[in-house]
Amino acid sequence: MIKYIVEGGRPLFGEIHISGAKNAAVAIIPAALMVTGPCRIENVPQISDVTILLGVLQDLGASVRYLNPHTVEVDCTKLRNGRVPYESARQCRASYYMLGALLGRFGAADVALPGGCNFGGTRPIDQHLKGFKALGAQVDTQGGFVMAEAAGGRVKGTSIFLDKVSVGATINIMMAAALAEGMTVIENAAKEPHVVDLANFLNSMGANIMGAGTDVIKVRGVDSLRGGTYSIIPDQIEAGTYMAAVAACGGSVKLCNIIPKHMDCITAKLTEMGVEVQEVDDSLLVSRIGPLVRTNIKTMPYPGFPTDMQPQVAAALCLARGTSVITDNVWNSRFRYIDEFKRMGAQIQVDGNLAIIEGVERLTGAQLEACDLRAGAAMLIAALAAHGISEITNVQYIERGYEDVIGKLRSIGGSIRAVEVPEEEPLAVSSAG
Ligand code: UD1
């Protein structure tokens, strides 16, 4: 176990290469279960969630080998139609995507529900289960497992209207439907870039999915998927996190290998806050020279402002002139990080899904404990912007979703290092994300 030591108060200058998208990778790796033949996935981020999911595939009988640090070849041809045990599922929430993938490929799935912390509220999967049932599967949840089984060994195409826009339900249903008999229509579907990336991945392996990126997705089921090569999109949230770091610390950083269109919802808010963002081909030059200005933020499904950027931008807003209001419309209680910010001198009040932030002149370094992935990233940003030294523990959360965060921050002038935590300081482990 390690902790990060951060000496804050320095502006950031330089260039960062953005990695492949975590939320796309954690959907595409389970989707590889559905493919017969070798499936080569490029631009795979080196993060612990990826390592865990590839391990789950191996346990199910897949062959997995890295061709280079960011390209992995997965062959699920000889897969046993298996059970994903709790020991595997609990380590990464996205292991529930094995449900849709196994149900599509074998007409049956038996997957433990992921446990762990969940932004301080519940993370229901009723819409996933509703979708599987509509596809003709009998679904039982018993002993912490979801068991789904389609009559006749194959799910059947149908129409599904999601009661709530859900990334996870859209992805799980799309996977099962890709190998269903007949046509499935998913209405009120999520439009996030990683939903589109998964559809593109499946199509490149022979699926027939139309409309991903709109709120109606049509999936014409095919009999099988064949191997191929696919490159994962750049990580919108990783790029946004470094943008928020520049906002909080000041300086000028070029973010390379991004899709500028995916960044619009974040760029718009940061611009309101006094950050300058220039688009050049597949990179953004992000600079903040003048003072930070207050703004209000309401999180929404894509193309709205992403809830996964709310904590990081809140870190910058702690230092903005005036009062900002953040409303999280996606998760009810995603403000557990705020008590840590308060110990750094931030002035914040939380009321339900609202956080009211009164900007202060400076934050001061403190001992901080990450409580989930994006909260951990937000604490890192606050620590980089604060005067003095901060220590961040529970950084395993941060490393679940950010490749080489220390190397990248150091390359732009951040003073951060990892040190071993002596064994007598126990650290919590959980699987939110
Ligand atoms: C994904 C992201 C997560 C992000 C979230 C919202 C991944 C691996 N994780 O999570 O980082 O914060 O999208 O952008 O991509 N809901 C239900 N019933 C369901 C499913 C969801 O009521 O069956 C509700 C949730 O409680 C939440 C909202 O729908 O209020 C959105 O959740 P969803 O989009 O499903 O989030 P995840 O896919 O879990």
Short mmCIF file of C-alpha atoms and ligand atoms in Angstrom, two decimals:
data_model
loop_
_atom_site.label_atom_id
_atom_site.label_comp_id
_atom_site.label_asym_id
_atom_site.label_seq_id
_atom_site.Cartn_x
_atom_site.Cartn_y
_atom_site.Cartn_z
CA MET A 1 0.00 0.00 0.00
CA ILE A 2 1.17 3.47 -0.79
CA LYS A 3 0.17 7.03 -0.10
CA TYR A 4 0.85 10.18 -2.08
CA ILE A 5 2.76 13.15 -0.69
CA VAL A 6 1.87 16.35 -2.54
CA GLU A 7 3.52 19.72 -2.12
CA GLY A 8 1.03 22.21 -3.50
CA GLY A 9 1.00 25.77 -4.72
CA ARG A 10 2.80 25.44 -8.08
CA PRO A 11 1.32 26.25 -11.48
CA LEU A 12 1.35 23.42 -14.06
CA PHE A 13 3.10 23.69 -17.44
CA GLY A 14 3.79 21.13 -20.17
CA GLU A 15 2.13 18.36 -22.14
CA ILE A 16 0.20 15.21 -21.18
CA HIS A 17 -0.78 12.24 -23.34
CA ILE A 18 -4.31 11.11 -22.46
CA SER A 19 -4.82 7.34 -22.11
CA GLY A 20 -7.61 5.11 -23.40
CA ALA A 21 -10.97 5.60 -21.69
CA LYS A 22 -11.46 3.61 -18.50
CA ASN A 23 -15.24 3.43 -18.84
CA ALA A 24 -14.96 2.18 -22.43
CA ALA A 25 -12.25 -0.36 -21.53
CA VAL A 26 -14.29 -1.83 -18.67
CA ALA A 27 -17.19 -2.44 -21.09
CA ILE A 28 -15.14 -3.62 -24.08
CA ILE A 29 -13.12 -6.20 -22.11
CA PRO A 30 -16.27 -8.03 -20.90
CA ALA A 31 -17.72 -7.68 -24.44
CA ALA A 32 -14.71 -9.62 -25.75
CA LEU A 33 -16.36 -12.62 -24.05
CA MET A 34 -18.86 -12.61 -26.87
CA VAL A 35 -16.28 -12.87 -29.65
CA THR A 36 -15.11 -16.13 -31.20
CA GLY A 37 -11.52 -15.75 -32.39
CA PRO A 38 -8.68 -13.49 -31.28
CA CYS A 39 -9.74 -9.98 -30.45
CA ARG A 40 -6.99 -7.35 -30.39
CA ILE A 41 -7.77 -4.29 -28.26
CA GLU A 42 -5.51 -1.23 -28.63
CA ASN A 43 -5.13 1.93 -26.51
CA VAL A 44 -5.94 -0.05 -23.35
CA PRO A 45 -5.23 2.08 -20.26
CA GLN A 46 -2.82 0.62 -17.70
CA ILE A 47 -5.11 0.81 -14.68
CA SER A 48 -6.06 -1.70 -12.02
CA ASP A 49 -9.68 -2.08 -13.19
CA VAL A 50 -8.39 -3.39 -16.53
CA THR A 51 -6.03 -5.86 -14.83
CA ILE A 52 -8.90 -7.16 -12.67
CA LEU A 53 -11.30 -7.65 -15.60
CA LEU A 54 -8.68 -9.39 -17.74
CA GLY A 55 -8.09 -11.71 -14.75
CA VAL A 56 -11.83 -12.50 -14.64
CA LEU A 57 -11.74 -13.39 -18.35
CA GLN A 58 -8.77 -15.71 -17.75
CA ASP A 59 -10.62 -17.40 -14.88
CA LEU A 60 -13.47 -18.07 -17.32
CA GLY A 61 -11.07 -19.80 -19.71
CA ALA A 62 -9.97 -16.95 -22.01
CA SER A 63 -6.43 -16.60 -23.26
CA VAL A 64 -5.08 -13.10 -22.61
CA ARG A 65 -1.72 -11.75 -23.73
CA TYR A 66 -0.25 -8.28 -23.98
CA LEU A 67 1.36 -7.51 -27.37
CA ASN A 68 2.70 -4.20 -26.02
CA PRO A 69 1.90 -2.17 -22.87
CA HIS A 70 -1.34 -0.81 -24.38
CA THR A 71 -2.45 -3.61 -26.71
CA VAL A 72 -3.98 -6.81 -25.43
CA GLU A 73 -5.10 -9.85 -27.37
CA VAL A 74 -8.02 -11.73 -25.86
CA ASP A 75 -9.24 -15.04 -27.23
CA CYS A 76 -12.48 -16.30 -25.73
CA THR A 77 -13.06 -19.06 -28.31
CA LYS A 78 -12.68 -21.82 -25.73
CA LEU A 79 -14.61 -20.08 -23.00
CA ARG A 80 -16.58 -22.19 -20.56
CA ASN A 81 -20.04 -20.75 -20.00
CA GLY A 82 -19.12 -19.84 -16.49
CA ARG A 83 -19.98 -18.32 -13.23
CA VAL A 84 -18.28 -15.11 -12.10
CA PRO A 85 -17.67 -15.61 -8.36
CA TYR A 86 -17.96 -12.91 -5.72
CA GLU A 87 -14.19 -12.88 -5.18
CA SER A 88 -13.77 -11.63 -8.79
CA ALA A 89 -16.90 -9.48 -9.04
CA ARG A 90 -16.35 -7.55 -5.81
CA GLN A 91 -13.06 -6.13 -7.03
CA CYS A 92 -14.53 -4.14 -9.91
CA ARG A 93 -18.09 -2.90 -10.31
CA ALA A 94 -17.94 -3.26 -14.08
CA SER A 95 -17.75 -7.05 -13.71
CA TYR A 96 -21.57 -6.86 -13.92
CA TYR A 97 -21.10 -6.31 -17.67
CA MET A 98 -20.24 -10.04 -17.77
CA LEU A 99 -23.99 -10.56 -17.29
CA GLY A 100 -25.01 -9.06 -20.63
CA ALA A 101 -22.01 -10.58 -22.40
CA LEU A 102 -22.51 -14.15 -21.08
CA LEU A 103 -26.28 -13.97 -21.56
CA GLY A 104 -25.72 -12.95 -25.20
CA ARG A 105 -23.13 -15.60 -25.92
CA PHE A 106 -24.49 -18.61 -24.00
CA GLY A 107 -28.09 -17.65 -23.24
CA ALA A 108 -27.24 -17.95 -19.55
CA ALA A 109 -25.22 -15.99 -17.00
CA ASP A 110 -24.45 -16.40 -13.31
CA VAL A 111 -22.57 -13.41 -11.95
CA ALA A 112 -22.02 -12.19 -8.39
CA LEU A 113 -23.19 -8.66 -7.73
CA PRO A 114 -20.38 -6.22 -7.06
CA GLY A 115 -20.33 -4.95 -3.50
CA GLY A 116 -18.50 -2.04 -2.02
CA CYS A 117 -18.98 1.67 -1.61
CA ASN A 118 -21.18 3.54 -4.01
CA PHE A 119 -20.79 7.30 -3.74
CA GLY A 120 -22.62 7.11 -0.36
CA GLY A 121 -25.93 5.99 -1.91
CA THR A 122 -27.36 2.90 -3.59
CA ARG A 123 -26.48 1.83 -7.12
CA PRO A 124 -29.53 -0.09 -8.32
CA ILE A 125 -29.47 -2.42 -11.36
CA ASP A 126 -33.24 -2.77 -11.79
CA GLN A 127 -33.06 -1.39 -15.36
CA HIS A 128 -30.42 -3.97 -16.35
CA LEU A 129 -32.64 -6.77 -15.02
CA LYS A 130 -35.74 -5.30 -16.64
CA GLY A 131 -33.87 -5.39 -19.96
CA PHE A 132 -32.76 -9.02 -19.55
CA LYS A 133 -36.31 -10.05 -18.68
CA ALA A 134 -37.69 -8.21 -21.70
CA LEU A 135 -35.18 -10.16 -23.83
CA GLY A 136 -36.86 -13.34 -22.60
CA ALA A 137 -34.49 -14.33 -19.81
CA GLN A 138 -35.66 -15.62 -16.49
CA VAL A 139 -33.78 -13.61 -13.88
CA ASP A 140 -33.19 -14.56 -10.24
CA THR A 141 -31.13 -12.76 -7.64
CA GLN A 142 -30.14 -15.13 -4.86
CA GLY A 143 -27.25 -15.31 -2.45
CA GLY A 144 -25.64 -12.21 -3.95
CA PHE A 145 -25.72 -13.63 -7.49
CA VAL A 146 -27.73 -12.63 -10.56
CA MET A 147 -28.73 -15.69 -12.56
CA ALA A 148 -30.25 -15.08 -15.96
CA GLU A 149 -31.31 -17.80 -18.37
CA ALA A 150 -33.02 -17.51 -21.73
CA ALA A 151 -35.56 -20.13 -22.78
CA GLY A 152 -34.17 -22.17 -25.67
CA GLY A 153 -30.62 -20.95 -24.94
CA ARG A 154 -30.90 -17.63 -26.81
CA VAL A 155 -32.32 -14.23 -25.93
CA LYS A 156 -34.95 -12.72 -28.24
CA GLY A 157 -35.09 -9.20 -29.64
CA THR A 158 -37.71 -6.85 -28.24
CA SER A 159 -38.46 -3.19 -27.43
CA ILE A 160 -37.21 -1.79 -24.12
CA PHE A 161 -37.92 1.68 -22.78
CA LEU A 162 -35.54 2.52 -19.93
CA ASP A 163 -37.28 4.28 -17.01
CA LYS A 164 -34.05 6.13 -16.30
CA VAL A 165 -31.11 7.00 -18.55
CA SER A 166 -28.51 4.46 -17.43
CA VAL A 167 -25.08 3.92 -18.94
CA GLY A 168 -24.73 0.49 -17.35
CA ALA A 169 -28.20 -0.76 -18.36
CA THR A 170 -27.76 0.51 -21.94
CA ILE A 171 -24.40 -1.29 -22.22
CA ASN A 172 -25.57 -4.54 -20.63
CA ILE A 173 -28.73 -4.73 -22.77
CA MET A 174 -26.85 -3.79 -25.95
CA MET A 175 -24.37 -6.63 -25.35
CA ALA A 176 -27.04 -9.29 -24.77
CA ALA A 177 -29.08 -8.00 -27.73
CA ALA A 178 -26.09 -8.12 -30.11
CA LEU A 179 -26.36 -11.94 -30.19
CA ALA A 180 -30.16 -12.15 -29.76
CA GLU A 181 -32.57 -13.60 -32.25
CA GLY A 182 -34.17 -10.65 -34.06
CA MET A 183 -34.21 -6.90 -33.49
CA THR A 184 -33.98 -5.04 -30.16
CA VAL A 185 -34.86 -1.37 -29.76
CA ILE A 186 -33.55 0.40 -26.64
CA GLU A 187 -35.33 3.71 -26.03
CA ASN A 188 -34.20 6.41 -23.59
CA ALA A 189 -30.70 4.97 -24.01
CA ALA A 190 -27.57 6.61 -22.59
CA LYS A 191 -25.49 8.57 -25.13
CA GLU A 192 -22.09 8.66 -23.40
CA PRO A 193 -19.00 8.34 -25.62
CA HIS A 194 -18.20 4.96 -24.09
CA VAL A 195 -21.67 3.64 -25.05
CA VAL A 196 -20.83 4.60 -28.65
CA ASP A 197 -17.34 3.09 -28.32
CA LEU A 198 -18.77 -0.24 -27.19
CA ALA A 199 -21.22 -0.24 -30.12
CA ASN A 200 -18.35 0.50 -32.51
CA PHE A 201 -16.27 -2.29 -30.97
CA LEU A 202 -19.13 -4.81 -31.32
CA ASN A 203 -19.87 -3.66 -34.89
CA SER A 204 -16.22 -4.08 -35.83
CA MET A 205 -16.52 -7.70 -34.62
CA GLY A 206 -19.62 -8.29 -36.79
CA ALA A 207 -22.54 -6.95 -34.72
CA ASN A 208 -25.27 -4.80 -36.27
CA ILE A 209 -25.95 -1.88 -33.91
CA MET A 210 -27.41 1.41 -35.13
CA GLY A 211 -28.10 4.69 -33.39
CA ALA A 212 -25.55 4.52 -30.56
CA GLY A 213 -25.00 8.12 -29.43
CA THR A 214 -28.71 8.91 -29.82
CA ASP A 215 -31.43 7.95 -27.36
CA VAL A 216 -32.77 5.16 -29.57
CA ILE A 217 -30.41 2.26 -30.22
CA LYS A 218 -31.44 -0.50 -32.63
CA VAL A 219 -29.64 -3.82 -32.42
CA ARG A 220 -30.22 -6.44 -35.11
CA GLY A 221 -29.04 -9.68 -33.51
CA VAL A 222 -26.40 -11.75 -35.31
CA ASP A 223 -25.47 -15.43 -34.83
CA SER A 224 -21.87 -14.87 -33.77
CA LEU A 225 -19.10 -12.29 -33.51
CA ARG A 226 -15.67 -12.81 -35.08
CA GLY A 227 -12.24 -11.61 -33.99
CA GLY A 228 -10.72 -8.31 -35.10
CA THR A 229 -8.78 -5.24 -33.99
CA TYR A 230 -10.21 -2.22 -32.20
CA SER A 231 -8.71 0.90 -30.59
CA ILE A 232 -10.36 2.37 -27.47
CA ILE A 233 -11.28 6.09 -27.49
CA PRO A 234 -9.35 8.59 -25.34
CA ASP A 235 -10.56 9.15 -21.80
CA GLN A 236 -12.87 12.17 -21.54
CA ILE A 237 -12.77 12.15 -17.74
CA GLU A 238 -9.00 11.74 -17.46
CA ALA A 239 -8.57 14.73 -19.80
CA GLY A 240 -11.19 16.69 -17.85
CA THR A 241 -9.40 15.93 -14.60
CA TYR A 242 -6.14 17.47 -15.88
CA MET A 243 -8.16 20.45 -17.18
CA ALA A 244 -9.58 20.93 -13.68
CA ALA A 245 -6.06 20.67 -12.25
CA VAL A 246 -4.88 23.51 -14.50
CA ALA A 247 -7.97 25.53 -13.50
CA ALA A 248 -7.16 25.06 -9.80
CA CYS A 249 -3.36 25.52 -9.98
CA GLY A 250 -3.00 27.94 -12.90
CA GLY A 251 -0.49 27.43 -15.74
CA SER A 252 -0.79 26.08 -19.27
CA VAL A 253 -0.94 22.42 -20.31
CA LYS A 254 -1.44 20.75 -23.69
CA LEU A 255 -3.59 17.61 -23.53
CA CYS A 256 -2.79 15.32 -26.46
CA ASN A 257 -4.75 12.39 -27.95
CA ILE A 258 -8.25 13.54 -27.10
CA ILE A 259 -11.53 13.90 -29.01
CA PRO A 260 -12.29 17.63 -28.56
CA LYS A 261 -16.05 17.12 -29.17
CA HIS A 262 -16.24 14.86 -26.08
CA MET A 263 -14.76 17.66 -24.01
CA ASP A 264 -17.32 20.37 -24.96
CA CYS A 265 -19.49 19.92 -21.85
CA ILE A 266 -16.43 20.35 -19.61
CA THR A 267 -14.75 23.07 -21.69
CA ALA A 268 -17.93 25.21 -21.57
CA LYS A 269 -17.93 25.31 -17.75
CA LEU A 270 -14.20 25.85 -17.39
CA THR A 271 -14.38 28.73 -19.85
CA GLU A 272 -17.07 30.35 -17.70
CA MET A 273 -14.66 29.99 -14.78
CA GLY A 274 -11.93 31.99 -16.54
CA VAL A 275 -9.95 29.11 -18.07
CA GLU A 276 -8.80 29.48 -21.69
CA VAL A 277 -9.22 26.38 -23.85
CA GLN A 278 -7.84 26.25 -27.41
CA GLU A 279 -8.54 23.29 -29.68
CA VAL A 280 -5.77 22.15 -32.02
CA ASP A 281 -6.55 18.94 -33.99
CA ASP A 282 -6.67 16.12 -31.42
CA SER A 283 -5.32 18.22 -28.57
CA LEU A 284 -6.46 20.99 -26.24
CA LEU A 285 -4.28 23.78 -24.85
CA VAL A 286 -5.68 24.64 -21.42
CA SER A 287 -4.44 27.79 -19.65
CA ARG A 288 -5.40 29.78 -16.60
CA ILE A 289 -3.55 33.04 -15.99
CA GLY A 290 -6.20 35.30 -14.36
CA PRO A 291 -8.42 34.65 -11.32
CA LEU A 292 -10.97 31.85 -11.18
CA VAL A 293 -14.59 32.93 -11.39
CA ARG A 294 -17.62 31.25 -9.76
CA THR A 295 -20.16 29.26 -11.71
CA ASN A 296 -23.09 26.89 -11.20
CA ILE A 297 -22.98 23.27 -12.33
CA LYS A 298 -25.78 20.76 -12.85
CA THR A 299 -24.70 17.25 -13.71
CA MET A 300 -26.68 15.44 -16.40
CA PRO A 301 -26.34 12.41 -18.65
CA TYR A 302 -24.21 13.09 -21.78
CA PRO A 303 -24.03 15.58 -23.46
CA GLY A 304 -24.65 17.36 -20.13
CA PHE A 305 -21.92 18.06 -17.60
CA PRO A 306 -20.66 14.65 -16.36
CA THR A 307 -21.16 13.66 -12.74
CA ASP A 308 -17.72 12.02 -12.95
CA MET A 309 -16.18 15.53 -13.29
CA GLN A 310 -18.18 17.11 -10.47
CA PRO A 311 -15.68 16.51 -7.61
CA GLN A 312 -12.65 17.65 -9.65
CA VAL A 313 -14.27 20.91 -10.76
CA ALA A 314 -15.53 21.44 -7.19
CA ALA A 315 -11.86 21.44 -6.12
CA ALA A 316 -11.19 24.37 -8.48
CA LEU A 317 -14.40 26.18 -7.43
CA CYS A 318 -13.18 26.19 -3.81
CA LEU A 319 -10.66 28.81 -5.04
CA ALA A 320 -12.99 30.80 -7.32
CA ARG A 321 -14.29 34.28 -6.51
CA GLY A 322 -17.92 34.22 -5.35
CA THR A 323 -20.47 31.52 -4.56
CA SER A 324 -20.92 28.46 -6.78
CA VAL A 325 -23.73 25.92 -6.60
CA ILE A 326 -23.26 22.32 -7.72
CA THR A 327 -26.35 20.17 -8.24
CA ASP A 328 -25.72 16.47 -8.85
CA ASN A 329 -28.75 15.20 -10.75
CA VAL A 330 -27.27 11.76 -11.40
CA TRP A 331 -26.12 10.59 -7.94
CA ASN A 332 -27.94 11.77 -4.82
CA SER A 333 -25.10 11.93 -2.36
CA ARG A 334 -21.83 12.21 -4.21
CA PHE A 335 -20.30 14.76 -1.84
CA ARG A 336 -18.41 12.56 0.62
CA TYR A 337 -15.14 14.25 -0.41
CA ILE A 338 -16.34 17.60 0.88
CA ASP A 339 -15.44 16.95 4.52
CA GLU A 340 -11.85 16.47 3.36
CA PHE A 341 -11.95 19.79 1.43
CA LYS A 342 -13.28 21.54 4.54
CA ARG A 343 -10.23 20.39 6.48
CA MET A 344 -8.15 22.23 3.87
CA GLY A 345 -10.03 25.47 4.59
CA ALA A 346 -12.76 25.22 1.93
CA GLN A 347 -16.12 26.85 2.71
CA ILE A 348 -18.82 24.43 1.54
CA GLN A 349 -22.31 23.54 2.65
CA VAL A 350 -24.09 20.43 1.47
CA ASP A 351 -27.84 20.09 1.32
CA GLY A 352 -29.01 16.84 -0.25
CA ASN A 353 -27.72 16.79 -3.81
CA LEU A 354 -26.62 20.46 -3.64
CA ALA A 355 -23.21 21.78 -2.63
CA ILE A 356 -22.82 25.51 -2.09
CA ILE A 357 -19.21 26.60 -2.36
CA GLU A 358 -18.00 29.98 -1.11
CA GLY A 359 -14.65 30.58 -2.81
CA VAL A 360 -11.64 31.16 -0.51
CA GLU A 361 -8.25 32.82 -1.16
CA ARG A 362 -6.28 29.67 -0.40
CA LEU A 363 -6.50 26.04 0.66
CA THR A 364 -3.91 24.56 3.01
CA GLY A 365 -2.36 21.09 2.81
CA ALA A 366 -3.86 18.37 5.05
CA GLN A 367 -4.08 14.60 5.59
CA LEU A 368 -6.68 13.35 3.12
CA GLU A 369 -8.35 10.00 2.60
CA ALA A 370 -9.70 9.14 -0.86
CA CYS A 371 -13.18 7.59 -0.69
CA ASP A 372 -13.77 6.74 -4.36
CA LEU A 373 -12.06 7.19 -7.72
CA ARG A 374 -13.14 10.71 -8.73
CA ALA A 375 -13.21 11.94 -5.12
CA GLY A 376 -9.59 10.81 -4.91
CA ALA A 377 -8.76 12.71 -8.11
CA ALA A 378 -10.46 15.80 -6.67
CA MET A 379 -8.37 15.57 -3.49
CA LEU A 380 -5.26 15.31 -5.63
CA ILE A 381 -6.25 18.53 -7.43
CA ALA A 382 -7.04 20.32 -4.15
CA ALA A 383 -3.68 19.17 -2.75
CA LEU A 384 -1.80 20.41 -5.85
CA ALA A 385 -3.47 23.82 -5.54
CA ALA A 386 -3.13 24.12 -1.75
CA HIS A 387 -0.33 25.81 0.15
CA GLY A 388 1.82 23.32 2.02
CA ILE A 389 2.04 19.55 2.07
CA SER A 390 -0.83 17.06 1.84
CA GLU A 391 -0.80 13.30 2.32
CA ILE A 392 -3.42 11.28 0.47
CA THR A 393 -4.21 7.74 1.58
CA ASN A 394 -6.43 5.09 -0.05
CA VAL A 395 -4.86 5.98 -3.39
CA GLN A 396 -5.75 2.52 -4.72
CA TYR A 397 -9.02 4.21 -5.69
CA ILE A 398 -7.19 6.72 -7.86
CA GLU A 399 -5.06 4.02 -9.50
CA ARG A 400 -8.19 2.11 -10.51
CA GLY A 401 -8.85 4.74 -13.16
CA TYR A 402 -5.81 6.96 -13.83
CA GLU A 403 -2.81 5.59 -15.68
CA ASP A 404 0.55 6.76 -14.31
CA VAL A 405 -1.02 9.72 -12.52
CA ILE A 406 2.21 10.48 -10.66
CA GLY A 407 4.38 10.42 -13.80
CA LYS A 408 1.92 12.59 -15.72
CA LEU A 409 1.57 15.18 -12.94
CA ARG A 410 5.32 15.32 -12.35
CA SER A 411 5.88 15.88 -16.09
CA ILE A 412 3.86 19.13 -15.84
CA GLY A 413 5.59 20.36 -12.68
CA GLY A 414 3.40 18.86 -9.94
CA SER A 415 5.33 17.97 -6.81
CA ILE A 416 4.00 14.52 -5.95
CA ARG A 417 5.56 11.25 -4.87
CA ALA A 418 4.36 7.88 -3.68
CA VAL A 419 5.66 6.42 -0.44
CA GLU A 420 5.04 3.04 1.19
CA VAL A 421 2.52 3.06 4.04
CA PRO A 422 3.77 1.00 7.02
CA GLU A 423 1.66 -2.14 7.50
CA GLU A 424 0.15 -1.03 10.81
CA GLU A 425 -1.85 1.69 8.98
CA PRO A 426 -4.72 -0.36 7.49
CA LEU A 427 -6.43 0.98 4.36
CA ALA A 428 -9.99 0.35 3.20
CA VAL A 429 -10.70 -1.37 -0.11
CA SER A 430 -13.85 -1.00 -2.18
CA SER A 431 -15.10 -1.17 -5.73
CA ALA A 432 -17.04 2.01 -6.59
CA GLY A 433 -16.59 3.61 -9.99
C1 UD1 B 1 -21.53 4.84 -15.11
C2 UD1 B 1 -20.08 5.18 -14.86
C3 UD1 B 1 -19.97 6.07 -13.62
C4 UD1 B 1 -20.84 7.32 -13.81
C5 UD1 B 1 -22.27 6.94 -14.21
C6 UD1 B 1 -23.11 8.14 -14.59
C7 UD1 B 1 -18.95 3.26 -15.75
C8 UD1 B 1 -18.15 2.03 -15.48
N1 UD1 B 1 -19.35 3.94 -14.68
O1 UD1 B 1 -22.02 4.18 -13.95
O2 UD1 B 1 -18.62 6.42 -13.46
O3 UD1 B 1 -20.87 8.06 -12.62
O4 UD1 B 1 -22.27 6.06 -15.34
O5 UD1 B 1 -22.54 8.83 -15.67
O6 UD1 B 1 -19.19 3.61 -16.89
N2 UD1 B 1 -30.05 3.73 -12.12
C9 UD1 B 1 -31.23 3.14 -11.73
N3 UD1 B 1 -31.43 1.83 -12.09
C10 UD1 B 1 -30.52 1.11 -12.81
C11 UD1 B 1 -29.32 1.76 -13.20
C12 UD1 B 1 -29.12 3.06 -12.83
O7 UD1 B 1 -32.09 3.75 -11.08
O8 UD1 B 1 -30.77 -0.05 -13.12
C13 UD1 B 1 -29.81 5.15 -11.74
C14 UD1 B 1 -28.60 5.31 -10.82
O9 UD1 B 1 -28.97 5.15 -9.46
C15 UD1 B 1 -28.16 6.73 -11.15
C16 UD1 B 1 -28.51 6.87 -12.63
O10 UD1 B 1 -29.46 5.85 -12.91
O11 UD1 B 1 -28.92 7.65 -10.41
C17 UD1 B 1 -27.34 6.72 -13.58
O12 UD1 B 1 -26.68 5.50 -13.35
P1 UD1 B 1 -25.88 4.73 -14.51
O13 UD1 B 1 -25.82 5.60 -15.71
O14 UD1 B 1 -26.45 3.37 -14.63
O15 UD1 B 1 -24.43 4.60 -13.87
P2 UD1 B 1 -23.40 3.41 -14.00
O16 UD1 B 1 -23.55 2.75 -15.32
O17 UD1 B 1 -23.45 2.57 -12.76
#
